[in-house]
């Protein structure tokens, strides 16, 4: 029997800086709950990906249309899980603008672990942009998100999120 997602949330956003484990944990969570999954990276227009690949960080002007598309996806696909950096409170507000009842899950991971992970994977995001990810991040409070240690094993992280959903 899948870990079906009870109310009050209709969408989970696994957030954090690059390399924190968003895509891995979000996909495993969606499988456990048997709900829709997406990686926000797949919604970036080519020019955003090219910009980051060239070592230039995105600015908010690059992000707003991307966040608007994601906000619609969250409503259309609910119940669902999304992997998305969601660095700033303004980004998180924008993601909720179409009414999805979102549970943010912040994977807090130390910079050494992040650097090792980013160096050992094939991805458009260069390690050189890691610091700009930290600079952009406005960590959510415990009131606004479930905050987890991104270095824990994936199955433990998924279990913690499912348990939180059932509270
Ligand atoms: N909890 C974890 N423990 C160990 N390795 C992890 C964990 N989560 C992710 N990884 C690995 O770290 C790298 C980055 O994970 P990824 O999901 O791509 O992060 P993000 O989507 O936040 O950039 C990948 O190689 C992935 O296999
Ligand atoms: O808002 C941003 O600056 C981007 O969304 C940025 O966060 C990027 O797309 C990912 O960090 C790269 O992909 P991973 O997070 O999967 O490494």
PDB file of C-alpha atoms and ligand atoms in Angstrom:
ATOM      1  CA  UNK A   1       0.000   0.000   0.000  1.00  0.00           C
ATOM      2  CA  UNK A   2       1.632   3.347  -0.972  1.00  0.00           C
ATOM      3  CA  UNK A   3       2.299   5.961   1.692  1.00  0.00           C
ATOM      4  CA  UNK A   4      -0.626   7.993   0.501  1.00  0.00           C
ATOM      5  CA  UNK A   5      -0.360  11.727   1.196  1.00  0.00           C
ATOM      6  CA  UNK A   6      -3.103  12.802   3.634  1.00  0.00           C
ATOM      7  CA  UNK A   7      -4.267  16.401   4.015  1.00  0.00           C
ATOM      8  CA  UNK A   8      -3.413  19.202   4.600  1.00  0.00           C
ATOM      9  CA  UNK A   9      -0.587  19.297   2.069  1.00  0.00           C
ATOM     10  CA  UNK A  10      -1.142  18.789  -1.640  1.00  0.00           C
ATOM     11  CA  UNK A  11       2.450  19.364  -2.741  1.00  0.00           C
ATOM     12  CA  UNK A  12       5.942  18.840  -1.334  1.00  0.00           C
ATOM     13  CA  UNK A  13       8.884  20.935  -2.464  1.00  0.00           C
ATOM     14  CA  UNK A  14      12.279  19.499  -1.564  1.00  0.00           C
ATOM     15  CA  UNK A  15      14.485  22.603  -1.529  1.00  0.00           C
ATOM     16  CA  UNK A  16      18.101  23.544  -0.997  1.00  0.00           C
ATOM     17  CA  UNK A  17      21.245  24.670  -2.726  1.00  0.00           C
ATOM     18  CA  UNK A  18      22.781  22.811  -5.634  1.00  0.00           C
ATOM     19  CA  UNK A  19      24.027  19.339  -4.627  1.00  0.00           C
ATOM     20  CA  UNK A  20      21.940  19.142  -1.422  1.00  0.00           C
ATOM     21  CA  UNK A  21      20.056  16.079  -2.689  1.00  0.00           C
ATOM     22  CA  UNK A  22      16.793  17.670  -3.835  1.00  0.00           C
ATOM     23  CA  UNK A  23      16.288  15.585  -6.994  1.00  0.00           C
ATOM     24  CA  UNK A  24      17.311  12.291  -5.351  1.00  0.00           C
ATOM     25  CA  UNK A  25      15.151  12.714  -2.255  1.00  0.00           C
ATOM     26  CA  UNK A  26      12.169  14.225  -4.092  1.00  0.00           C
ATOM     27  CA  UNK A  27      12.024  11.382  -6.606  1.00  0.00           C
ATOM     28  CA  UNK A  28      12.287   8.758  -3.864  1.00  0.00           C
ATOM     29  CA  UNK A  29       9.560  10.532  -1.887  1.00  0.00           C
ATOM     30  CA  UNK A  30       7.244  10.688  -4.919  1.00  0.00           C
ATOM     31  CA  UNK A  31       7.794   6.955  -5.464  1.00  0.00           C
ATOM     32  CA  UNK A  32       7.011   6.202  -1.809  1.00  0.00           C
ATOM     33  CA  UNK A  33       3.830   8.274  -1.970  1.00  0.00           C
ATOM     34  CA  UNK A  34       3.063   7.181  -5.560  1.00  0.00           C
ATOM     35  CA  UNK A  35       2.393  10.737  -6.673  1.00  0.00           C
ATOM     36  CA  UNK A  36       3.697  12.911  -9.528  1.00  0.00           C
ATOM     37  CA  UNK A  37       7.328  14.081  -9.504  1.00  0.00           C
ATOM     38  CA  UNK A  38       9.260  16.811 -11.318  1.00  0.00           C
ATOM     39  CA  UNK A  39      12.693  18.390 -11.154  1.00  0.00           C
ATOM     40  CA  UNK A  40      12.469  22.171 -11.473  1.00  0.00           C
ATOM     41  CA  UNK A  41      15.679  22.101 -13.496  1.00  0.00           C
ATOM     42  CA  UNK A  42      13.685  20.537 -16.351  1.00  0.00           C
ATOM     43  CA  UNK A  43      11.528  23.686 -16.510  1.00  0.00           C
ATOM     44  CA  UNK A  44      14.433  26.126 -16.958  1.00  0.00           C
ATOM     45  CA  UNK A  45      14.501  27.701 -20.424  1.00  0.00           C
ATOM     46  CA  UNK A  46      17.671  26.856 -22.382  1.00  0.00           C
ATOM     47  CA  UNK A  47      19.071  30.337 -21.820  1.00  0.00           C
ATOM     48  CA  UNK A  48      18.964  29.837 -18.026  1.00  0.00           C
ATOM     49  CA  UNK A  49      20.827  26.530 -18.285  1.00  0.00           C
ATOM     50  CA  UNK A  50      23.369  28.048 -20.694  1.00  0.00           C
ATOM     51  CA  UNK A  51      23.918  30.963 -18.302  1.00  0.00           C
ATOM     52  CA  UNK A  52      24.653  28.684 -15.339  1.00  0.00           C
ATOM     53  CA  UNK A  53      26.728  26.303 -17.424  1.00  0.00           C
ATOM     54  CA  UNK A  54      28.891  29.288 -18.428  1.00  0.00           C
ATOM     55  CA  UNK A  55      29.490  30.064 -14.748  1.00  0.00           C
ATOM     56  CA  UNK A  56      27.066  32.968 -14.417  1.00  0.00           C
ATOM     57  CA  UNK A  57      24.471  32.719 -11.597  1.00  0.00           C
ATOM     58  CA  UNK A  58      20.806  33.357 -12.320  1.00  0.00           C
ATOM     59  CA  UNK A  59      19.194  36.556 -11.161  1.00  0.00           C
ATOM     60  CA  UNK A  60      15.587  36.831 -10.016  1.00  0.00           C
ATOM     61  CA  UNK A  61      14.594  38.310 -13.376  1.00  0.00           C
ATOM     62  CA  UNK A  62      15.625  34.956 -14.872  1.00  0.00           C
ATOM     63  CA  UNK A  63      13.628  33.018 -12.250  1.00  0.00           C
ATOM     64  CA  UNK A  64      10.173  34.669 -12.186  1.00  0.00           C
ATOM     65  CA  UNK A  65       8.749  33.064 -15.376  1.00  0.00           C
ATOM     66  CA  UNK A  66      10.250  29.723 -14.300  1.00  0.00           C
ATOM     67  CA  UNK A  67       8.648  29.993 -10.848  1.00  0.00           C
ATOM     68  CA  UNK A  68       5.287  30.961 -12.390  1.00  0.00           C
ATOM     69  CA  UNK A  69       5.335  27.830 -14.569  1.00  0.00           C
ATOM     70  CA  UNK A  70       6.238  25.701 -11.551  1.00  0.00           C
ATOM     71  CA  UNK A  71       3.425  27.263  -9.506  1.00  0.00           C
ATOM     72  CA  UNK A  72       0.884  26.149 -12.106  1.00  0.00           C
ATOM     73  CA  UNK A  73       2.428  22.675 -12.269  1.00  0.00           C
ATOM     74  CA  UNK A  74       2.044  22.314  -8.485  1.00  0.00           C
ATOM     75  CA  UNK A  75      -1.721  22.870  -8.738  1.00  0.00           C
ATOM     76  CA  UNK A  76      -2.285  20.881 -11.945  1.00  0.00           C
ATOM     77  CA  UNK A  77      -0.333  17.833 -10.758  1.00  0.00           C
ATOM     78  CA  UNK A  78      -1.297  17.745  -7.055  1.00  0.00           C
ATOM     79  CA  UNK A  79      -0.655  15.593  -5.106  1.00  0.00           C
ATOM     80  CA  UNK A  80       2.953  15.911  -6.229  1.00  0.00           C
ATOM     81  CA  UNK A  81       6.590  16.345  -5.256  1.00  0.00           C
ATOM     82  CA  UNK A  82       8.929  18.931  -6.792  1.00  0.00           C
ATOM     83  CA  UNK A  83      12.699  19.300  -6.459  1.00  0.00           C
ATOM     84  CA  UNK A  84      13.400  23.033  -6.553  1.00  0.00           C
ATOM     85  CA  UNK A  85      16.068  25.293  -5.057  1.00  0.00           C
ATOM     86  CA  UNK A  86      13.434  27.813  -3.809  1.00  0.00           C
ATOM     87  CA  UNK A  87      16.228  29.892  -2.312  1.00  0.00           C
ATOM     88  CA  UNK A  88      14.307  32.967  -1.206  1.00  0.00           C
ATOM     89  CA  UNK A  89      11.068  33.611   0.671  1.00  0.00           C
ATOM     90  CA  UNK A  90       9.902  35.558  -2.393  1.00  0.00           C
ATOM     91  CA  UNK A  91      10.501  32.442  -4.519  1.00  0.00           C
ATOM     92  CA  UNK A  92       8.517  30.305  -2.087  1.00  0.00           C
ATOM     93  CA  UNK A  93       5.661  32.835  -2.076  1.00  0.00           C
ATOM     94  CA  UNK A  94       5.676  32.833  -5.870  1.00  0.00           C
ATOM     95  CA  UNK A  95       5.514  29.029  -5.973  1.00  0.00           C
ATOM     96  CA  UNK A  96       2.381  29.112  -3.760  1.00  0.00           C
ATOM     97  CA  UNK A  97       0.648  31.867  -5.757  1.00  0.00           C
ATOM     98  CA  UNK A  98      -1.855  29.544  -7.486  1.00  0.00           C
ATOM     99  CA  UNK A  99      -3.002  27.966  -4.228  1.00  0.00           C
ATOM    100  CA  UNK A 100      -1.122  24.696  -3.822  1.00  0.00           C
ATOM    101  CA  UNK A 101      -0.884  23.707  -0.138  1.00  0.00           C
ATOM    102  CA  UNK A 102       2.882  23.304  -0.096  1.00  0.00           C
ATOM    103  CA  UNK A 103       5.083  21.596   2.494  1.00  0.00           C
ATOM    104  CA  UNK A 104       8.638  22.849   2.037  1.00  0.00           C
ATOM    105  CA  UNK A 105      11.376  20.409   2.984  1.00  0.00           C
ATOM    106  CA  UNK A 106      14.775  22.096   3.340  1.00  0.00           C
ATOM    107  CA  UNK A 107      17.820  19.828   2.957  1.00  0.00           C
ATOM    108  CA  UNK A 108      20.569  21.566   4.940  1.00  0.00           C
ATOM    109  CA  UNK A 109      23.926  20.192   3.828  1.00  0.00           C
ATOM    110  CA  UNK A 110      27.477  21.291   4.666  1.00  0.00           C
ATOM    111  CA  UNK A 111      29.561  22.890   1.944  1.00  0.00           C
ATOM    112  CA  UNK A 112      32.273  20.199   1.947  1.00  0.00           C
ATOM    113  CA  UNK A 113      29.700  17.494   1.255  1.00  0.00           C
ATOM    114  CA  UNK A 114      28.070  19.643  -1.409  1.00  0.00           C
ATOM    115  CA  UNK A 115      31.383  20.285  -3.145  1.00  0.00           C
ATOM    116  CA  UNK A 116      32.260  16.563  -3.169  1.00  0.00           C
ATOM    117  CA  UNK A 117      28.836  15.666  -4.549  1.00  0.00           C
ATOM    118  CA  UNK A 118      28.901  18.313  -7.272  1.00  0.00           C
ATOM    119  CA  UNK A 119      32.402  17.301  -8.351  1.00  0.00           C
ATOM    120  CA  UNK A 120      31.382  13.646  -8.680  1.00  0.00           C
ATOM    121  CA  UNK A 121      28.316  14.052 -10.888  1.00  0.00           C
ATOM    122  CA  UNK A 122      27.524  14.993 -14.485  1.00  0.00           C
ATOM    123  CA  UNK A 123      25.440  18.179 -14.338  1.00  0.00           C
ATOM    124  CA  UNK A 124      25.279  21.588 -15.976  1.00  0.00           C
ATOM    125  CA  UNK A 125      25.823  23.338 -12.622  1.00  0.00           C
ATOM    126  CA  UNK A 126      29.505  24.182 -12.077  1.00  0.00           C
ATOM    127  CA  UNK A 127      30.983  23.899  -8.582  1.00  0.00           C
ATOM    128  CA  UNK A 128      32.168  27.488  -9.049  1.00  0.00           C
ATOM    129  CA  UNK A 129      28.576  28.643  -8.519  1.00  0.00           C
ATOM    130  CA  UNK A 130      28.176  26.858  -5.183  1.00  0.00           C
ATOM    131  CA  UNK A 131      28.954  29.942  -3.101  1.00  0.00           C
ATOM    132  CA  UNK A 132      26.414  32.017  -5.056  1.00  0.00           C
ATOM    133  CA  UNK A 133      23.825  29.368  -4.160  1.00  0.00           C
ATOM    134  CA  UNK A 134      24.592  29.901  -0.481  1.00  0.00           C
ATOM    135  CA  UNK A 135      24.533  33.670  -0.995  1.00  0.00           C
ATOM    136  CA  UNK A 136      21.048  33.415  -2.527  1.00  0.00           C
ATOM    137  CA  UNK A 137      19.655  31.011   0.084  1.00  0.00           C
ATOM    138  CA  UNK A 138      17.297  32.461   2.701  1.00  0.00           C
ATOM    139  CA  UNK A 139      16.817  29.380   4.918  1.00  0.00           C
ATOM    140  CA  UNK A 140      13.164  28.888   5.927  1.00  0.00           C
ATOM    141  CA  UNK A 141      12.272  28.811   9.608  1.00  0.00           C
ATOM    142  CA  UNK A 142      11.138  25.683  11.469  1.00  0.00           C
ATOM    143  CA  UNK A 143       7.638  27.192  11.335  1.00  0.00           C
ATOM    144  CA  UNK A 144       7.682  27.337   7.539  1.00  0.00           C
ATOM    145  CA  UNK A 145       9.481  24.132   6.589  1.00  0.00           C
ATOM    146  CA  UNK A 146      10.603  20.696   7.650  1.00  0.00           C
ATOM    147  CA  UNK A 147      14.372  21.113   8.017  1.00  0.00           C
ATOM    148  CA  UNK A 148      16.461  17.964   7.545  1.00  0.00           C
ATOM    149  CA  UNK A 149      20.170  17.074   7.442  1.00  0.00           C
ATOM    150  CA  UNK A 150      20.895  16.420   3.778  1.00  0.00           C
ATOM    151  CA  UNK A 151      23.766  14.060   4.643  1.00  0.00           C
ATOM    152  CA  UNK A 152      21.398  11.459   6.167  1.00  0.00           C
ATOM    153  CA  UNK A 153      20.624   8.350   4.056  1.00  0.00           C
ATOM    154  CA  UNK A 154      17.906   8.930   1.456  1.00  0.00           C
ATOM    155  CA  UNK A 155      15.541   6.330   2.936  1.00  0.00           C
ATOM    156  CA  UNK A 156      15.746   8.009   6.344  1.00  0.00           C
ATOM    157  CA  UNK A 157      14.969  11.384   4.806  1.00  0.00           C
ATOM    158  CA  UNK A 158      11.971   9.972   2.927  1.00  0.00           C
ATOM    159  CA  UNK A 159      10.674   8.284   6.102  1.00  0.00           C
ATOM    160  CA  UNK A 160      10.956  11.569   8.016  1.00  0.00           C
ATOM    161  CA  UNK A 161       8.988  13.462   5.342  1.00  0.00           C
ATOM    162  CA  UNK A 162       6.262  10.779   5.160  1.00  0.00           C
ATOM    163  CA  UNK A 163       6.009  10.779   8.955  1.00  0.00           C
ATOM    164  CA  UNK A 164       5.719  14.579   8.963  1.00  0.00           C
ATOM    165  CA  UNK A 165       2.947  14.368   6.344  1.00  0.00           C
ATOM    166  CA  UNK A 166       0.939  12.094   8.620  1.00  0.00           C
ATOM    167  CA  UNK A 167       1.170  14.314  11.714  1.00  0.00           C
TER     168      UNK A 167
HETATM  169  N1  LIG B   1      21.232  11.664   1.137  1.00  0.00           N
HETATM  170  C1  LIG B   1      22.245  11.448   0.264  1.00  0.00           C
HETATM  171  N2  LIG B   1      23.314  10.718   0.644  1.00  0.00           N
HETATM  172  C2  LIG B   1      24.337  10.509  -0.204  1.00  0.00           C
HETATM  173  N3  LIG B   1      24.394  10.991  -1.482  1.00  0.00           N
HETATM  174  C3  LIG B   1      23.355  11.737  -1.897  1.00  0.00           C
HETATM  175  C4  LIG B   1      22.230  11.994  -1.066  1.00  0.00           C
HETATM  176  N4  LIG B   1      21.345  12.760  -1.769  1.00  0.00           N
HETATM  177  C5  LIG B   1      21.905  12.946  -2.981  1.00  0.00           C
HETATM  178  N5  LIG B   1      23.100  12.330  -3.078  1.00  0.00           N
HETATM  179  C6  LIG B   1      24.008  12.353  -4.229  1.00  0.00           C
HETATM  180  O1  LIG B   1      24.514  13.676  -4.301  1.00  0.00           O
HETATM  181  C7  LIG B   1      24.539  14.156  -5.666  1.00  0.00           C
HETATM  182  C8  LIG B   1      23.616  15.376  -5.779  1.00  0.00           C
HETATM  183  O2  LIG B   1      22.285  14.961  -5.560  1.00  0.00           O
HETATM  184  P1  LIG B   1      21.086  15.682  -6.338  1.00  0.00           P
HETATM  185  O3  LIG B   1      19.841  14.958  -5.985  1.00  0.00           O
HETATM  186  O4  LIG B   1      21.442  15.852  -7.778  1.00  0.00           O
HETATM  187  O5  LIG B   1      21.107  17.123  -5.638  1.00  0.00           O
HETATM  188  P2  LIG B   1      20.352  18.476  -6.115  1.00  0.00           P
HETATM  189  O6  LIG B   1      19.164  18.034  -6.907  1.00  0.00           O
HETATM  190  O7  LIG B   1      20.004  19.175  -4.836  1.00  0.00           O
HETATM  191  O8  LIG B   1      21.365  19.221  -6.919  1.00  0.00           O
HETATM  192  C9  LIG B   1      24.077  12.994  -6.520  1.00  0.00           C
HETATM  193  O9  LIG B   1      25.244  12.323  -7.016  1.00  0.00           O
HETATM  194  C10 LIG B   1      23.322  12.083  -5.546  1.00  0.00           C
HETATM  195  O10 LIG B   1      23.414  10.725  -5.920  1.00  0.00           O
HETATM  196  O1  LIG B   2      17.565  29.305  -8.935  1.00  0.00           O
HETATM  197  C1  LIG B   2      18.668  28.941  -9.391  1.00  0.00           C
HETATM  198  O2  LIG B   2      19.746  29.529  -9.228  1.00  0.00           O
HETATM  199  C2  LIG B   2      18.695  27.634 -10.146  1.00  0.00           C
HETATM  200  O3  LIG B   2      17.450  26.944 -10.068  1.00  0.00           O
HETATM  201  C3  LIG B   2      19.785  26.741  -9.566  1.00  0.00           C
HETATM  202  O4  LIG B   2      19.430  26.475  -8.216  1.00  0.00           O
HETATM  203  C4  LIG B   2      19.972  25.527 -10.402  1.00  0.00           C
HETATM  204  O5  LIG B   2      18.987  25.278 -11.343  1.00  0.00           O
HETATM  205  C5  LIG B   2      20.161  24.303  -9.598  1.00  0.00           C
HETATM  206  O6  LIG B   2      20.775  24.515  -8.370  1.00  0.00           O
HETATM  207  C6  LIG B   2      21.023  23.355 -10.390  1.00  0.00           C
HETATM  208  O7  LIG B   2      20.501  22.143 -10.277  1.00  0.00           O
HETATM  209  P1  LIG B   2      20.641  21.272  -8.909  1.00  0.00           P
HETATM  210  O8  LIG B   2      20.073  22.091  -7.792  1.00  0.00           O
HETATM  211  O9  LIG B   2      19.843  20.052  -9.225  1.00  0.00           O
HETATM  212  O10 LIG B   2      22.107  21.053  -8.743  1.00  0.00           O
END
